[in-house]
Amino acid sequence: MPVNTFNLNIIHQKMCDEFIADIWIFAIQKCMGLQEAFVAARKEEQLNYFYNLIDENEEMFLYVHEELGLDC
């Protein structure tokens, strides 16, 4: 089990992990890289909730970006 170096509670971490999985699936379905998929998926209505969460929570934002290997 990976060590949580962020100050996220377990619920927020699980939500972030689910969002990251959704981005990976989106990237695979659309034949995109992760960075391109992360930007393009913002237009997907079913992912709006997650984008709003990570936009409002700096720890979640940093966790998602680090896990996806994105520049902050």
mmCIF file of N, CA, C and O in Angstrom:
data_model
loop_
_atom_site.group_PDB
_atom_site.id
_atom_site.type_symbol
_atom_site.label_atom_id
_atom_site.label_comp_id
_atom_site.label_asym_id
_atom_site.label_seq_id
_atom_site.Cartn_x
_atom_site.Cartn_y
_atom_site.Cartn_z
ATOM 1 N N MET A 1 0.850 -1.175 0.000
ATOM 2 C CA MET A 1 0.000 0.000 0.000
ATOM 3 C C MET A 1 0.891 1.230 0.000
ATOM 4 O O MET A 1 1.792 1.342 0.837
ATOM 5 N N PRO A 2 0.655 2.176 -0.918
ATOM 6 C CA PRO A 2 1.507 3.368 -0.973
ATOM 7 C C PRO A 2 1.310 4.257 0.244
ATOM 8 O O PRO A 2 0.236 4.300 0.825
ATOM 9 N N VAL A 3 2.349 4.931 0.596
ATOM 10 C CA VAL A 3 2.298 5.854 1.727
ATOM 11 C C VAL A 3 1.680 7.165 1.261
ATOM 12 O O VAL A 3 2.053 7.712 0.231
ATOM 13 N N ASN A 4 0.707 7.638 1.999
ATOM 14 C CA ASN A 4 0.052 8.906 1.685
ATOM 15 C C ASN A 4 0.917 10.039 2.246
ATOM 16 O O ASN A 4 0.927 10.292 3.433
ATOM 17 N N THR A 5 1.637 10.716 1.361
ATOM 18 C CA THR A 5 2.494 11.814 1.796
ATOM 19 C C THR A 5 1.728 13.129 1.853
ATOM 20 O O THR A 5 2.268 14.143 2.253
ATOM 21 N N PHE A 6 0.487 13.091 1.441
ATOM 22 C CA PHE A 6 -0.352 14.283 1.468
ATOM 23 C C PHE A 6 -1.224 14.247 2.709
ATOM 24 O O PHE A 6 -1.368 13.240 3.368
ATOM 25 N N ASN A 7 -1.826 15.372 2.998
ATOM 26 C CA ASN A 7 -2.650 15.515 4.179
ATOM 27 C C ASN A 7 -4.112 15.220 3.848
ATOM 28 O O ASN A 7 -4.996 15.934 4.272
ATOM 29 N N LEU A 8 -4.354 14.181 3.065
ATOM 30 C CA LEU A 8 -5.709 13.834 2.663
ATOM 31 C C LEU A 8 -6.294 12.799 3.606
ATOM 32 O O LEU A 8 -5.611 11.880 4.024
ATOM 33 N N ASN A 9 -7.588 12.963 3.894
ATOM 34 C CA ASN A 9 -8.226 11.889 4.641
ATOM 35 C C ASN A 9 -8.506 10.748 3.673
ATOM 36 O O ASN A 9 -8.404 10.905 2.454
ATOM 37 N N ILE A 10 -8.838 9.606 4.188
ATOM 38 C CA ILE A 10 -8.971 8.408 3.360
ATOM 39 C C ILE A 10 -10.086 8.561 2.320
ATOM 40 O O ILE A 10 -9.960 8.065 1.199
ATOM 41 N N ILE A 11 -11.148 9.260 2.645
ATOM 42 C CA ILE A 11 -12.249 9.456 1.699
ATOM 43 C C ILE A 11 -11.788 10.312 0.524
ATOM 44 O O ILE A 11 -12.041 9.972 -0.633
ATOM 45 N N HIS A 12 -11.095 11.403 0.809
ATOM 46 C CA HIS A 12 -10.596 12.256 -0.275
ATOM 47 C C HIS A 12 -9.576 11.508 -1.127
ATOM 48 O O HIS A 12 -9.549 11.649 -2.348
ATOM 49 N N GLN A 13 -8.740 10.705 -0.499
ATOM 50 C CA GLN A 13 -7.748 9.953 -1.257
ATOM 51 C C GLN A 13 -8.433 8.939 -2.181
ATOM 52 O O GLN A 13 -8.050 8.793 -3.338
ATOM 53 N N LYS A 14 -9.449 8.259 -1.701
ATOM 54 C CA LYS A 14 -10.180 7.293 -2.527
ATOM 55 C C LYS A 14 -10.886 7.999 -3.679
ATOM 56 O O LYS A 14 -10.931 7.493 -4.807
ATOM 57 N N MET A 15 -11.432 9.178 -3.421
ATOM 58 C CA MET A 15 -12.088 9.955 -4.476
ATOM 59 C C MET A 15 -11.066 10.356 -5.540
ATOM 60 O O MET A 15 -11.341 10.278 -6.738
ATOM 61 N N CYS A 16 -9.897 10.779 -5.099
ATOM 62 C CA CYS A 16 -8.836 11.149 -6.039
ATOM 63 C C CYS A 16 -8.396 9.936 -6.855
ATOM 64 O O CYS A 16 -8.213 10.047 -8.073
ATOM 65 N N ASP A 17 -8.257 8.803 -6.197
ATOM 66 C CA ASP A 17 -7.846 7.589 -6.899
ATOM 67 C C ASP A 17 -8.881 7.186 -7.944
ATOM 68 O O ASP A 17 -8.531 6.755 -9.046
ATOM 69 N N GLU A 18 -10.156 7.340 -7.614
ATOM 70 C CA GLU A 18 -11.221 7.041 -8.581
ATOM 71 C C GLU A 18 -11.152 8.003 -9.769
ATOM 72 O O GLU A 18 -11.283 7.591 -10.920
ATOM 73 N N PHE A 19 -10.920 9.272 -9.477
ATOM 74 C CA PHE A 19 -10.798 10.272 -10.538
ATOM 75 C C PHE A 19 -9.603 9.967 -11.438
ATOM 76 O O PHE A 19 -9.697 10.030 -12.660
ATOM 77 N N ILE A 20 -8.486 9.602 -10.843
ATOM 78 C CA ILE A 20 -7.278 9.261 -11.606
ATOM 79 C C ILE A 20 -7.561 8.065 -12.518
ATOM 80 O O ILE A 20 -7.168 8.061 -13.686
ATOM 81 N N ALA A 21 -8.262 7.077 -11.997
ATOM 82 C CA ALA A 21 -8.629 5.915 -12.814
ATOM 83 C C ALA A 21 -9.515 6.347 -13.984
ATOM 84 O O ALA A 21 -9.344 5.867 -15.112
ATOM 85 N N ASP A 22 -10.445 7.256 -13.730
ATOM 86 C CA ASP A 22 -11.315 7.760 -14.800
ATOM 87 C C ASP A 22 -10.509 8.482 -15.877
ATOM 88 O O ASP A 22 -10.798 8.354 -17.069
ATOM 89 N N ILE A 23 -9.507 9.225 -15.477
ATOM 90 C CA ILE A 23 -8.656 9.923 -16.452
ATOM 91 C C ILE A 23 -7.876 8.906 -17.280
ATOM 92 O O ILE A 23 -7.745 9.047 -18.503
ATOM 93 N N TRP A 24 -7.342 7.869 -16.642
ATOM 94 C CA TRP A 24 -6.628 6.815 -17.372
ATOM 95 C C TRP A 24 -7.559 6.147 -18.385
ATOM 96 O O TRP A 24 -7.175 5.928 -19.540
ATOM 97 N N ILE A 25 -8.764 5.826 -17.970
ATOM 98 C CA ILE A 25 -9.729 5.188 -18.874
ATOM 99 C C ILE A 25 -10.051 6.115 -20.036
ATOM 100 O O ILE A 25 -10.090 5.687 -21.193
ATOM 101 N N PHE A 26 -10.285 7.385 -19.735
ATOM 102 C CA PHE A 26 -10.570 8.369 -20.779
ATOM 103 C C PHE A 26 -9.411 8.450 -21.770
ATOM 104 O O PHE A 26 -9.614 8.469 -22.989
ATOM 105 N N ALA A 27 -8.202 8.482 -21.244
ATOM 106 C CA ALA A 27 -7.011 8.573 -22.103
ATOM 107 C C ALA A 27 -6.912 7.353 -23.019
ATOM 108 O O ALA A 27 -6.627 7.488 -24.217
ATOM 109 N N ILE A 28 -7.160 6.182 -22.474
ATOM 110 C CA ILE A 28 -7.092 4.961 -23.275
ATOM 111 C C ILE A 28 -8.185 4.942 -24.331
ATOM 112 O O ILE A 28 -7.926 4.637 -25.501
ATOM 113 N N GLN A 29 -9.397 5.305 -23.936
ATOM 114 C CA GLN A 29 -10.520 5.304 -24.877
ATOM 115 C C GLN A 29 -10.303 6.284 -26.024
ATOM 116 O O GLN A 29 -10.703 6.015 -27.154
ATOM 117 N N LYS A 30 -9.687 7.408 -25.730
ATOM 118 C CA LYS A 30 -9.502 8.463 -26.735
ATOM 119 C C LYS A 30 -8.115 8.434 -27.379
ATOM 120 O O LYS A 30 -7.784 9.309 -28.174
ATOM 121 N N CYS A 31 -7.291 7.443 -26.998
ATOM 122 C CA CYS A 31 -5.912 7.335 -27.509
ATOM 123 C C CYS A 31 -5.138 8.632 -27.288
ATOM 124 O O CYS A 31 -4.540 9.201 -28.209
ATOM 125 N N MET A 32 -5.141 9.100 -26.059
ATOM 126 C CA MET A 32 -4.474 10.348 -25.676
ATOM 127 C C MET A 32 -3.438 10.064 -24.601
ATOM 128 O O MET A 32 -3.521 9.063 -23.895
ATOM 129 N N GLY A 33 -2.525 10.995 -24.456
ATOM 130 C CA GLY A 33 -1.625 10.973 -23.319
ATOM 131 C C GLY A 33 -2.367 11.465 -22.084
ATOM 132 O O GLY A 33 -3.449 12.048 -22.195
ATOM 133 N N LEU A 34 -1.796 11.252 -20.908
ATOM 134 C CA LEU A 34 -2.482 11.639 -19.676
ATOM 135 C C LEU A 34 -2.709 13.143 -19.567
ATOM 136 O O LEU A 34 -3.776 13.579 -19.144
ATOM 137 N N GLN A 35 -1.713 13.928 -19.938
ATOM 138 C CA GLN A 35 -1.871 15.377 -19.830
ATOM 139 C C GLN A 35 -2.974 15.868 -20.769
ATOM 140 O O GLN A 35 -3.829 16.666 -20.372
ATOM 141 N N GLU A 36 -2.971 15.377 -21.990
ATOM 142 C CA GLU A 36 -3.996 15.756 -22.958
ATOM 143 C C GLU A 36 -5.381 15.290 -22.485
ATOM 144 O O GLU A 36 -6.358 16.024 -22.575
ATOM 145 N N ALA A 37 -5.448 14.090 -21.955
ATOM 146 C CA ALA A 37 -6.713 13.553 -21.463
ATOM 147 C C ALA A 37 -7.222 14.347 -20.262
ATOM 148 O O ALA A 37 -8.424 14.604 -20.142
ATOM 149 N N PHE A 38 -6.309 14.750 -19.373
ATOM 150 C CA PHE A 38 -6.701 15.526 -18.199
ATOM 151 C C PHE A 38 -7.368 16.837 -18.613
ATOM 152 O O PHE A 38 -8.371 17.241 -18.044
ATOM 153 N N VAL A 39 -6.825 17.476 -19.630
ATOM 154 C CA VAL A 39 -7.397 18.737 -20.126
ATOM 155 C C VAL A 39 -8.716 18.477 -20.850
ATOM 156 O O VAL A 39 -9.717 19.153 -20.607
ATOM 157 N N ALA A 40 -8.734 17.487 -21.725
ATOM 158 C CA ALA A 40 -9.925 17.204 -22.535
ATOM 159 C C ALA A 40 -11.087 16.684 -21.690
ATOM 160 O O ALA A 40 -12.247 17.000 -21.967
ATOM 161 N N ALA A 41 -10.805 15.903 -20.654
ATOM 162 C CA ALA A 41 -11.862 15.307 -19.832
ATOM 163 C C ALA A 41 -12.628 16.347 -19.026
ATOM 164 O O ALA A 41 -13.734 16.084 -18.563
ATOM 165 N N ARG A 42 -12.067 17.532 -18.878
ATOM 166 C CA ARG A 42 -12.758 18.597 -18.148
ATOM 167 C C ARG A 42 -14.109 18.926 -18.795
ATOM 168 O O ARG A 42 -15.035 19.383 -18.130
ATOM 169 N N LYS A 43 -14.231 18.652 -20.078
ATOM 170 C CA LYS A 43 -15.475 18.921 -20.803
ATOM 171 C C LYS A 43 -16.524 17.828 -20.577
ATOM 172 O O LYS A 43 -17.671 17.994 -20.957
ATOM 173 N N GLU A 44 -16.118 16.723 -19.970
ATOM 174 C CA GLU A 44 -17.031 15.611 -19.729
ATOM 175 C C GLU A 44 -17.896 15.905 -18.499
ATOM 176 O O GLU A 44 -17.378 16.095 -17.400
ATOM 177 N N GLU A 45 -19.187 15.919 -18.702
ATOM 178 C CA GLU A 45 -20.117 16.283 -17.635
ATOM 179 C C GLU A 45 -19.996 15.387 -16.400
ATOM 180 O O GLU A 45 -20.056 15.863 -15.271
ATOM 181 N N GLN A 46 -19.801 14.087 -16.606
ATOM 182 C CA GLN A 46 -19.739 13.163 -15.469
ATOM 183 C C GLN A 46 -18.496 13.362 -14.612
ATOM 184 O O GLN A 46 -18.427 12.857 -13.497
ATOM 185 N N LEU A 47 -17.498 14.088 -15.104
ATOM 186 C CA LEU A 47 -16.285 14.337 -14.320
ATOM 187 C C LEU A 47 -16.253 15.733 -13.687
ATOM 188 O O LEU A 47 -15.325 16.044 -12.942
ATOM 189 N N ASN A 48 -17.258 16.558 -13.950
ATOM 190 C CA ASN A 48 -17.294 17.921 -13.411
ATOM 191 C C ASN A 48 -17.170 17.953 -11.894
ATOM 192 O O ASN A 48 -16.473 18.803 -11.336
ATOM 193 N N TYR A 49 -17.840 17.040 -11.220
ATOM 194 C CA TYR A 49 -17.803 17.001 -9.754
ATOM 195 C C TYR A 49 -16.364 16.850 -9.251
ATOM 196 O O TYR A 49 -15.933 17.564 -8.349
ATOM 197 N N PHE A 50 -15.621 15.924 -9.845
ATOM 198 C CA PHE A 50 -14.236 15.703 -9.429
ATOM 199 C C PHE A 50 -13.360 16.906 -9.736
ATOM 200 O O PHE A 50 -12.516 17.291 -8.935
ATOM 201 N N TYR A 51 -13.529 17.490 -10.915
ATOM 202 C CA TYR A 51 -12.739 18.677 -11.249
ATOM 203 C C TYR A 51 -13.021 19.806 -10.264
ATOM 204 O O TYR A 51 -12.105 20.494 -9.817
ATOM 205 N N ASN A 52 -14.279 19.997 -9.899
ATOM 206 C CA ASN A 52 -14.624 21.036 -8.930
ATOM 207 C C ASN A 52 -13.973 20.763 -7.582
ATOM 208 O O ASN A 52 -13.478 21.687 -6.927
ATOM 209 N N LEU A 53 -13.980 19.498 -7.165
ATOM 210 C CA LEU A 53 -13.349 19.145 -5.890
ATOM 211 C C LEU A 53 -11.858 19.448 -5.890
ATOM 212 O O LEU A 53 -11.341 20.049 -4.952
ATOM 213 N N ILE A 54 -11.169 19.018 -6.923
ATOM 214 C CA ILE A 54 -9.719 19.235 -6.919
ATOM 215 C C ILE A 54 -9.358 20.693 -7.163
ATOM 216 O O ILE A 54 -8.314 21.141 -6.728
ATOM 217 N N ASP A 55 -10.241 21.432 -7.831
ATOM 218 C CA ASP A 55 -10.001 22.869 -8.017
ATOM 219 C C ASP A 55 -10.109 23.619 -6.692
ATOM 220 O O ASP A 55 -9.445 24.627 -6.491
ATOM 221 N N GLU A 56 -10.944 23.123 -5.782
ATOM 222 C CA GLU A 56 -11.186 23.793 -4.505
ATOM 223 C C GLU A 56 -10.286 23.300 -3.367
ATOM 224 O O GLU A 56 -10.206 23.939 -2.329
ATOM 225 N N ASN A 57 -9.635 22.172 -3.548
ATOM 226 C CA ASN A 57 -8.845 21.584 -2.470
ATOM 227 C C ASN A 57 -7.402 21.408 -2.942
ATOM 228 O O ASN A 57 -7.114 20.541 -3.768
ATOM 229 N N GLU A 58 -6.514 22.210 -2.403
ATOM 230 C CA GLU A 58 -5.120 22.207 -2.854
ATOM 231 C C GLU A 58 -4.441 20.855 -2.657
ATOM 232 O O GLU A 58 -3.685 20.401 -3.513
ATOM 233 N N GLU A 59 -4.704 20.183 -1.536
ATOM 234 C CA GLU A 59 -4.086 18.878 -1.293
ATOM 235 C C GLU A 59 -4.551 17.857 -2.333
ATOM 236 O O GLU A 59 -3.752 17.075 -2.834
ATOM 237 N N MET A 60 -5.842 17.877 -2.650
ATOM 238 C CA MET A 60 -6.365 16.954 -3.665
ATOM 239 C C MET A 60 -5.770 17.299 -5.029
ATOM 240 O O MET A 60 -5.399 16.408 -5.795
ATOM 241 N N PHE A 61 -5.671 18.575 -5.331
ATOM 242 C CA PHE A 61 -5.089 19.043 -6.590
ATOM 243 C C PHE A 61 -3.659 18.522 -6.737
ATOM 244 O O PHE A 61 -3.294 17.946 -7.765
ATOM 245 N N LEU A 62 -2.860 18.705 -5.705
ATOM 246 C CA LEU A 62 -1.467 18.270 -5.750
ATOM 247 C C LEU A 62 -1.349 16.754 -5.848
ATOM 248 O O LEU A 62 -0.513 16.240 -6.595
ATOM 249 N N TYR A 63 -2.187 16.043 -5.117
ATOM 250 C CA TYR A 63 -2.167 14.582 -5.146
ATOM 251 C C TYR A 63 -2.477 14.072 -6.558
ATOM 252 O O TYR A 63 -1.755 13.244 -7.103
ATOM 253 N N VAL A 64 -3.550 14.577 -7.158
ATOM 254 C CA VAL A 64 -3.950 14.141 -8.503
ATOM 255 C C VAL A 64 -2.860 14.468 -9.512
ATOM 256 O O VAL A 64 -2.489 13.629 -10.339
ATOM 257 N N HIS A 65 -2.328 15.669 -9.453
ATOM 258 C CA HIS A 65 -1.295 16.066 -10.403
ATOM 259 C C HIS A 65 -0.028 15.223 -10.251
ATOM 260 O O HIS A 65 0.589 14.844 -11.242
ATOM 261 N N GLU A 66 0.351 14.935 -9.017
ATOM 262 C CA GLU A 66 1.543 14.118 -8.815
ATOM 263 C C GLU A 66 1.315 12.687 -9.298
ATOM 264 O O GLU A 66 2.172 12.108 -9.975
ATOM 265 N N GLU A 67 0.176 12.126 -8.991
ATOM 266 C CA GLU A 67 -0.125 10.749 -9.389
ATOM 267 C C GLU A 67 -0.209 10.605 -10.913
ATOM 268 O O GLU A 67 0.146 9.567 -11.459
ATOM 269 N N LEU A 68 -0.695 11.644 -11.592
ATOM 270 C CA LEU A 68 -0.787 11.604 -13.062
ATOM 271 C C LEU A 68 0.497 12.076 -13.735
ATOM 272 O O LEU A 68 0.621 12.001 -14.950
ATOM 273 N N GLY A 69 1.443 12.584 -12.935
ATOM 274 C CA GLY A 69 2.711 13.053 -13.510
ATOM 275 C C GLY A 69 2.559 14.354 -14.284
ATOM 276 O O GLY A 69 3.270 14.602 -15.243
ATOM 277 N N LEU A 70 1.636 15.202 -13.829
ATOM 278 C CA LEU A 70 1.384 16.478 -14.497
ATOM 279 C C LEU A 70 2.159 17.597 -13.817
ATOM 280 O O LEU A 70 2.442 17.546 -12.624
ATOM 281 N N ASP A 71 2.478 18.619 -14.583
ATOM 282 C CA ASP A 71 3.102 19.810 -14.010
ATOM 283 C C ASP A 71 2.038 20.607 -13.288
ATOM 284 O O ASP A 71 0.914 20.730 -13.751
ATOM 285 N N CYS A 72 2.388 21.160 -12.141
ATOM 286 C CA CYS A 72 1.410 21.935 -11.368
ATOM 287 C C CYS A 72 1.334 23.364 -11.850
ATOM 288 O O CYS A 72 2.183 24.028 -12.182
#
